[in-house]
Amino acid sequence: MDRRAAPRWAVLGLAVVVIGGLIVGVSLATQTPSTPTSTPTVVRLTPSASSVVASDPVPALTPVRYFQFDKKWAKQAYGPNSGDTVRRWGCGPAAVAMVVASLSDPSVDPGVASRWSQKHGYFTHAPESGKTEPAFFADFGADYGVQIRQLNTGDLRSASPASARAVKLRAQQAVRDGNWVIALMGKGLWTTEAHYVLWYRAEGDQVWIADSNSQREDKAHNTFGVFSQTMIRLWVVDVGATGARR
C-alpha cells in the first residue's frame, strides 16, 4: 500500500464539501435580490450651529392662494376707520384663511376671516402688529378644527441670538416635517412695517412662502437665511392633525 495516497474516507469527505459548496453557490446566485426600503428618517431638532436642519423633508402640501387685493374682498372693512380695509390691513386674516380653506373648510376666504377677527375684537392698530392680535390665529383655527400653536410671544429681533435661532430652527423643522408656519415679518424684503405670510415648504436652505400681498418671485421663494432675518413671531399649523386634503 502506498503511504502517500490519501485515505479513501478523506477523498470522499473532500468531494462532499466541494459538491455542497457548488450547490450553495448556485442557490445564492439564483436568489432574487430584495428591494431596499427608502423610508426617510426624520431627525428631530436639537439646536446646533447649522442654519439648516438635517432631515429628509416630507412632501409639501401647497395651500390655497388668496390675495388681499382680490376685488371680492379688497374693499371690505377691516378696522374702525374708513380707510381700514382687507386690502390694506388684512394680511393676518388672509394668511389664516389660506390655512383653513386648505385644511378644513374651502368656503373660508380673507373676507370671512376678517369679519370673524373684527367681530371678536382681534383687530389692532398697535405698531408692528400686522393689525391683528396674536391670539387670533389659534382661536380662529380652533373654530374650524385646525391646530395652530404660537412658538414665541416676544419679538425675535430683540431676543438673544441663541434663543431666536432656536425658535427659527424649530419652525424650520416643523415645515420640513410637513407642517406650515404663519410668520409675522418685520421691516425688510416682505414689508415696510409688519406683515403676515404663510411659510409652507422647506428644502435644504430654500423656503417657499404664500404672501397675500405680493406675487414677486423673491417673496415667494428665497433662502432660509434671508427669510429668517426679519421674523418677529411664529405660529405652527399642525397640517397632519386636520387630515389635510392632499
mmCIF file of C-alpha atoms in Angstrom:
data_model
loop_
_atom_site.group_PDB
_atom_site.id
_atom_site.type_symbol
_atom_site.label_atom_id
_atom_site.label_comp_id
_atom_site.label_asym_id
_atom_site.label_seq_id
_atom_site.Cartn_x
_atom_site.Cartn_y
_atom_site.Cartn_z
ATOM 1 C CA MET A 1 0.000 0.000 0.000
ATOM 2 C CA ASP A 2 1.315 3.471 -0.938
ATOM 3 C CA ARG A 3 1.556 5.504 2.298
ATOM 4 C CA ARG A 4 1.475 8.748 0.294
ATOM 5 C CA ALA A 5 -2.053 8.072 -1.009
ATOM 6 C CA ALA A 6 -4.828 9.830 0.922
ATOM 7 C CA PRO A 7 -7.233 7.578 2.857
ATOM 8 C CA ARG A 8 -10.445 6.777 0.988
ATOM 9 C CA TRP A 9 -12.639 8.475 3.649
ATOM 10 C CA ALA A 10 -10.702 11.743 3.267
ATOM 11 C CA VAL A 11 -11.240 11.764 -0.516
ATOM 12 C CA LEU A 12 -14.956 11.166 -0.071
ATOM 13 C CA GLY A 13 -15.186 13.956 2.536
ATOM 14 C CA LEU A 14 -13.468 16.427 0.244
ATOM 15 C CA ALA A 15 -15.866 15.550 -2.593
ATOM 16 C CA VAL A 16 -18.867 16.178 -0.345
ATOM 17 C CA VAL A 17 -17.511 19.597 0.687
ATOM 18 C CA VAL A 18 -16.872 20.629 -2.945
ATOM 19 C CA ILE A 19 -20.287 19.450 -4.159
ATOM 20 C CA GLY A 20 -22.009 21.145 -1.184
ATOM 21 C CA GLY A 21 -20.219 24.395 -1.910
ATOM 22 C CA LEU A 22 -21.298 24.273 -5.543
ATOM 23 C CA ILE A 23 -24.928 23.733 -4.540
ATOM 24 C CA VAL A 24 -24.865 26.646 -2.069
ATOM 25 C CA GLY A 25 -23.197 28.897 -4.652
ATOM 26 C CA VAL A 26 -25.801 28.075 -7.293
ATOM 27 C CA SER A 27 -28.608 28.636 -4.776
ATOM 28 C CA LEU A 28 -27.293 32.081 -3.778
ATOM 29 C CA ALA A 29 -26.712 33.106 -7.386
ATOM 30 C CA THR A 30 -30.299 32.313 -8.346
ATOM 31 C CA GLN A 31 -31.961 34.156 -5.450
ATOM 32 C CA THR A 32 -33.851 37.355 -6.325
ATOM 33 C CA PRO A 33 -32.223 40.336 -4.550
ATOM 34 C CA SER A 34 -34.520 42.091 -2.092
ATOM 35 C CA THR A 35 -35.656 45.619 -2.833
ATOM 36 C CA PRO A 36 -34.112 48.105 -0.371
ATOM 37 C CA THR A 37 -36.514 50.312 1.537
ATOM 38 C CA SER A 38 -36.254 54.067 1.113
ATOM 39 C CA THR A 39 -38.348 55.351 4.016
ATOM 40 C CA PRO A 40 -36.816 58.689 5.067
ATOM 41 C CA THR A 41 -35.623 59.078 8.622
ATOM 42 C CA VAL A 42 -36.541 62.393 10.188
ATOM 43 C CA VAL A 43 -34.021 63.742 12.680
ATOM 44 C CA ARG A 44 -35.696 65.714 15.455
ATOM 45 C CA LEU A 45 -34.323 69.178 16.039
ATOM 46 C CA THR A 46 -31.592 69.879 18.517
ATOM 47 C CA PRO A 47 -30.197 73.418 18.284
ATOM 48 C CA SER A 48 -26.809 73.486 16.605
ATOM 49 C CA ALA A 49 -24.512 75.783 14.711
ATOM 50 C CA SER A 50 -26.041 74.795 11.387
ATOM 51 C CA SER A 51 -28.627 77.038 9.744
ATOM 52 C CA VAL A 52 -30.305 74.080 8.062
ATOM 53 C CA VAL A 53 -31.868 71.151 9.891
ATOM 54 C CA ALA A 54 -30.514 67.866 8.535
ATOM 55 C CA SER A 55 -33.535 65.713 7.825
ATOM 56 C CA ASP A 56 -35.438 64.472 4.816
ATOM 57 C CA PRO A 57 -38.393 66.783 4.101
ATOM 58 C CA VAL A 58 -41.926 65.440 3.986
ATOM 59 C CA PRO A 59 -43.611 66.199 0.627
ATOM 60 C CA ALA A 60 -45.171 69.639 0.983
ATOM 61 C CA LEU A 61 -48.878 70.345 0.641
ATOM 62 C CA THR A 62 -49.387 73.550 -1.364
ATOM 63 C CA PRO A 63 -52.022 75.804 0.211
ATOM 64 C CA VAL A 64 -54.895 77.606 -1.443
ATOM 65 C CA ARG A 65 -53.672 81.052 -2.520
ATOM 66 C CA TYR A 66 -55.519 84.230 -1.590
ATOM 67 C CA PHE A 67 -54.577 87.858 -2.229
ATOM 68 C CA GLN A 68 -55.715 90.867 -0.220
ATOM 69 C CA PHE A 69 -56.183 92.867 -3.413
ATOM 70 C CA ASP A 70 -58.766 90.443 -4.833
ATOM 71 C CA LYS A 71 -61.814 92.592 -5.672
ATOM 72 C CA LYS A 72 -64.130 90.119 -3.919
ATOM 73 C CA TRP A 73 -62.959 91.410 -0.521
ATOM 74 C CA ALA A 74 -60.311 94.106 -1.087
ATOM 75 C CA LYS A 75 -62.630 96.974 -0.085
ATOM 76 C CA GLN A 76 -64.264 95.117 2.796
ATOM 77 C CA ALA A 77 -63.852 96.944 6.099
ATOM 78 C CA TYR A 78 -61.172 95.674 8.460
ATOM 79 C CA GLY A 79 -60.701 98.135 11.296
ATOM 80 C CA PRO A 80 -62.636 101.059 12.834
ATOM 81 C CA ASN A 81 -61.625 103.791 10.359
ATOM 82 C CA SER A 82 -62.890 104.465 6.856
ATOM 83 C CA GLY A 83 -59.542 103.609 5.293
ATOM 84 C CA ASP A 84 -59.185 100.319 7.170
ATOM 85 C CA THR A 85 -59.777 97.550 4.616
ATOM 86 C CA VAL A 86 -58.766 93.978 3.897
ATOM 87 C CA ARG A 87 -56.613 95.318 1.065
ATOM 88 C CA ARG A 88 -54.679 97.494 3.488
ATOM 89 C CA TRP A 89 -54.560 95.526 6.743
ATOM 90 C CA GLY A 90 -55.951 92.030 6.084
ATOM 91 C CA CYS A 91 -52.698 90.044 5.827
ATOM 92 C CA GLY A 92 -53.343 88.156 9.078
ATOM 93 C CA PRO A 93 -56.860 87.026 8.135
ATOM 94 C CA ALA A 94 -55.654 86.230 4.601
ATOM 95 C CA ALA A 95 -52.831 84.032 5.904
ATOM 96 C CA VAL A 96 -55.067 82.014 8.200
ATOM 97 C CA ALA A 97 -57.804 81.837 5.547
ATOM 98 C CA MET A 98 -55.314 80.055 3.261
ATOM 99 C CA VAL A 99 -54.703 77.591 6.092
ATOM 100 C CA VAL A 100 -58.331 76.871 6.926
ATOM 101 C CA ALA A 101 -59.520 76.749 3.303
ATOM 102 C CA SER A 102 -56.790 74.221 2.514
ATOM 103 C CA LEU A 103 -57.156 72.002 5.566
ATOM 104 C CA SER A 104 -60.744 72.267 6.742
ATOM 105 C CA ASP A 105 -63.364 74.444 5.030
ATOM 106 C CA PRO A 106 -62.857 75.618 1.422
ATOM 107 C CA SER A 107 -65.545 78.282 1.842
ATOM 108 C CA VAL A 108 -63.288 80.308 4.157
ATOM 109 C CA ASP A 109 -61.615 83.281 2.463
ATOM 110 C CA PRO A 110 -59.981 86.545 3.641
ATOM 111 C CA GLY A 111 -63.387 88.222 3.812
ATOM 112 C CA VAL A 112 -64.754 85.533 6.143
ATOM 113 C CA ALA A 113 -61.654 85.558 8.340
ATOM 114 C CA SER A 114 -61.571 89.377 8.524
ATOM 115 C CA ARG A 115 -65.203 89.587 9.623
ATOM 116 C CA TRP A 116 -64.589 86.955 12.294
ATOM 117 C CA SER A 117 -61.482 88.783 13.541
ATOM 118 C CA GLN A 118 -63.202 92.129 13.746
ATOM 119 C CA LYS A 119 -66.353 90.719 15.330
ATOM 120 C CA HIS A 120 -64.316 89.089 18.107
ATOM 121 C CA GLY A 121 -62.064 92.092 18.727
ATOM 122 C CA TYR A 122 -58.796 90.900 17.220
ATOM 123 C CA PHE A 123 -58.105 93.923 15.007
ATOM 124 C CA THR A 124 -55.455 96.229 16.475
ATOM 125 C CA HIS A 125 -53.618 99.383 15.466
ATOM 126 C CA ALA A 126 -50.660 98.515 17.691
ATOM 127 C CA PRO A 127 -47.318 99.194 15.980
ATOM 128 C CA GLU A 128 -45.585 96.256 14.268
ATOM 129 C CA SER A 129 -48.602 94.043 14.984
ATOM 130 C CA GLY A 130 -49.701 93.324 11.423
ATOM 131 C CA LYS A 131 -53.023 94.847 12.608
ATOM 132 C CA THR A 132 -54.166 91.500 14.005
ATOM 133 C CA GLU A 133 -53.757 90.316 17.595
ATOM 134 C CA PRO A 134 -51.518 87.245 18.107
ATOM 135 C CA ALA A 135 -54.290 85.225 19.808
ATOM 136 C CA PHE A 136 -56.468 85.395 16.676
ATOM 137 C CA PHE A 137 -54.747 82.572 14.814
ATOM 138 C CA ALA A 138 -55.175 79.791 17.366
ATOM 139 C CA ASP A 139 -58.732 80.892 18.193
ATOM 140 C CA PHE A 140 -59.879 81.140 14.587
ATOM 141 C CA GLY A 141 -58.218 77.847 13.701
ATOM 142 C CA ALA A 142 -59.904 76.113 16.641
ATOM 143 C CA ASP A 143 -63.302 77.149 15.294
ATOM 144 C CA TYR A 144 -62.536 75.030 12.220
ATOM 145 C CA GLY A 145 -60.694 72.164 13.861
ATOM 146 C CA VAL A 146 -57.230 73.366 12.820
ATOM 147 C CA GLN A 147 -54.482 73.338 15.449
ATOM 148 C CA ILE A 148 -52.339 76.483 15.374
ATOM 149 C CA ARG A 149 -49.707 76.935 18.085
ATOM 150 C CA GLN A 150 -47.731 80.100 18.782
ATOM 151 C CA LEU A 151 -43.988 79.430 19.107
ATOM 152 C CA ASN A 152 -42.894 82.701 20.712
ATOM 153 C CA THR A 153 -44.551 85.705 22.304
ATOM 154 C CA GLY A 154 -41.686 88.202 22.234
ATOM 155 C CA ASP A 155 -40.012 89.847 19.256
ATOM 156 C CA LEU A 156 -37.383 87.532 17.768
ATOM 157 C CA ARG A 157 -35.380 90.542 16.609
ATOM 158 C CA SER A 158 -34.753 91.622 20.192
ATOM 159 C CA ALA A 159 -34.273 88.123 21.651
ATOM 160 C CA SER A 160 -30.831 86.727 22.359
ATOM 161 C CA PRO A 161 -29.193 85.256 19.240
ATOM 162 C CA ALA A 162 -29.299 81.753 20.736
ATOM 163 C CA SER A 163 -32.981 81.982 21.697
ATOM 164 C CA ALA A 164 -34.035 83.480 18.379
ATOM 165 C CA ARG A 165 -32.082 80.869 16.465
ATOM 166 C CA ALA A 166 -33.645 78.014 18.437
ATOM 167 C CA VAL A 167 -37.182 79.244 17.693
ATOM 168 C CA LYS A 168 -36.429 79.749 13.983
ATOM 169 C CA LEU A 169 -34.929 76.281 13.665
ATOM 170 C CA ARG A 170 -37.931 74.735 15.435
ATOM 171 C CA ALA A 171 -40.138 76.439 12.871
ATOM 172 C CA GLN A 172 -37.933 75.226 10.023
ATOM 173 C CA GLN A 173 -38.100 71.667 11.304
ATOM 174 C CA ALA A 174 -41.881 71.901 11.631
ATOM 175 C CA VAL A 175 -42.158 72.864 7.960
ATOM 176 C CA ARG A 176 -39.734 70.126 6.949
ATOM 177 C CA ASP A 177 -41.984 67.696 8.838
ATOM 178 C CA GLY A 178 -44.881 68.677 6.572
ATOM 179 C CA ASN A 179 -46.476 71.413 8.675
ATOM 180 C CA TRP A 180 -46.871 75.122 7.917
ATOM 181 C CA VAL A 181 -45.826 78.271 9.761
ATOM 182 C CA ILE A 182 -47.595 81.620 9.875
ATOM 183 C CA ALA A 183 -44.871 84.245 10.230
ATOM 184 C CA LEU A 184 -45.165 87.872 11.270
ATOM 185 C CA MET A 185 -42.397 89.627 9.364
ATOM 186 C CA GLY A 186 -40.772 92.909 10.306
ATOM 187 C CA LYS A 187 -39.298 95.648 8.123
ATOM 188 C CA GLY A 188 -37.301 94.212 5.252
ATOM 189 C CA LEU A 189 -37.984 92.403 1.986
ATOM 190 C CA TRP A 190 -41.573 91.420 2.836
ATOM 191 C CA THR A 191 -42.837 94.669 4.361
ATOM 192 C CA THR A 192 -42.066 98.215 5.453
ATOM 193 C CA GLU A 193 -43.559 97.662 8.932
ATOM 194 C CA ALA A 194 -45.173 94.305 9.798
ATOM 195 C CA HIS A 195 -46.824 91.683 7.621
ATOM 196 C CA TYR A 196 -48.159 88.124 7.989
ATOM 197 C CA VAL A 197 -47.180 85.437 5.471
ATOM 198 C CA LEU A 198 -47.621 81.654 5.258
ATOM 199 C CA TRP A 199 -44.467 79.505 5.059
ATOM 200 C CA TYR A 200 -45.435 76.123 3.627
ATOM 201 C CA ARG A 201 -42.318 74.389 2.269
ATOM 202 C CA ALA A 202 -38.657 73.985 3.245
ATOM 203 C CA GLU A 203 -35.967 72.010 1.446
ATOM 204 C CA GLY A 204 -32.290 72.450 2.239
ATOM 205 C CA ASP A 205 -31.795 76.182 2.729
ATOM 206 C CA GLN A 206 -34.729 77.061 0.434
ATOM 207 C CA VAL A 207 -38.154 78.273 1.607
ATOM 208 C CA TRP A 208 -41.474 78.727 -0.186
ATOM 209 C CA ILE A 209 -43.915 81.354 1.039
ATOM 210 C CA ALA A 210 -47.514 82.320 0.273
ATOM 211 C CA ASP A 211 -47.639 86.137 0.515
ATOM 212 C CA SER A 212 -51.166 87.535 0.291
ATOM 213 C CA ASN A 213 -49.917 90.973 -0.739
ATOM 214 C CA SER A 214 -47.399 90.165 -3.465
ATOM 215 C CA GLN A 215 -46.717 87.975 -6.475
ATOM 216 C CA ARG A 216 -42.993 88.759 -6.625
ATOM 217 C CA GLU A 217 -40.789 85.700 -7.064
ATOM 218 C CA ASP A 218 -38.281 86.680 -4.362
ATOM 219 C CA LYS A 219 -41.121 86.965 -1.842
ATOM 220 C CA ALA A 220 -42.474 83.545 -2.825
ATOM 221 C CA HIS A 221 -39.165 81.633 -2.926
ATOM 222 C CA ASN A 222 -35.991 82.583 -1.092
ATOM 223 C CA THR A 223 -33.362 81.251 1.295
ATOM 224 C CA PHE A 224 -33.926 80.452 4.956
ATOM 225 C CA GLY A 225 -31.189 82.935 5.871
ATOM 226 C CA VAL A 226 -32.894 85.849 4.125
ATOM 227 C CA PHE A 227 -36.381 84.863 5.286
ATOM 228 C CA SER A 228 -35.447 84.361 8.931
ATOM 229 C CA GLN A 229 -33.657 87.712 9.300
ATOM 230 C CA THR A 230 -36.800 89.774 9.870
ATOM 231 C CA MET A 231 -39.091 87.293 11.639
ATOM 232 C CA ILE A 232 -40.988 88.719 14.643
ATOM 233 C CA ARG A 233 -43.367 85.935 15.762
ATOM 234 C CA LEU A 234 -44.187 82.452 14.507
ATOM 235 C CA TRP A 235 -47.154 80.051 14.678
ATOM 236 C CA VAL A 236 -47.015 76.373 13.700
ATOM 237 C CA VAL A 237 -50.002 74.956 11.815
ATOM 238 C CA ASP A 238 -50.395 71.232 12.504
ATOM 239 C CA VAL A 239 -51.221 70.031 8.992
ATOM 240 C CA GLY A 240 -51.341 66.331 9.857
ATOM 241 C CA ALA A 241 -53.750 66.718 12.761
ATOM 242 C CA THR A 242 -56.505 68.049 10.498
ATOM 243 C CA GLY A 243 -56.471 65.194 7.982
ATOM 244 C CA ALA A 244 -55.481 67.601 5.223
ATOM 245 C CA ARG A 245 -56.782 67.041 1.705
ATOM 246 C CA ARG A 246 -53.627 66.108 -0.206
#
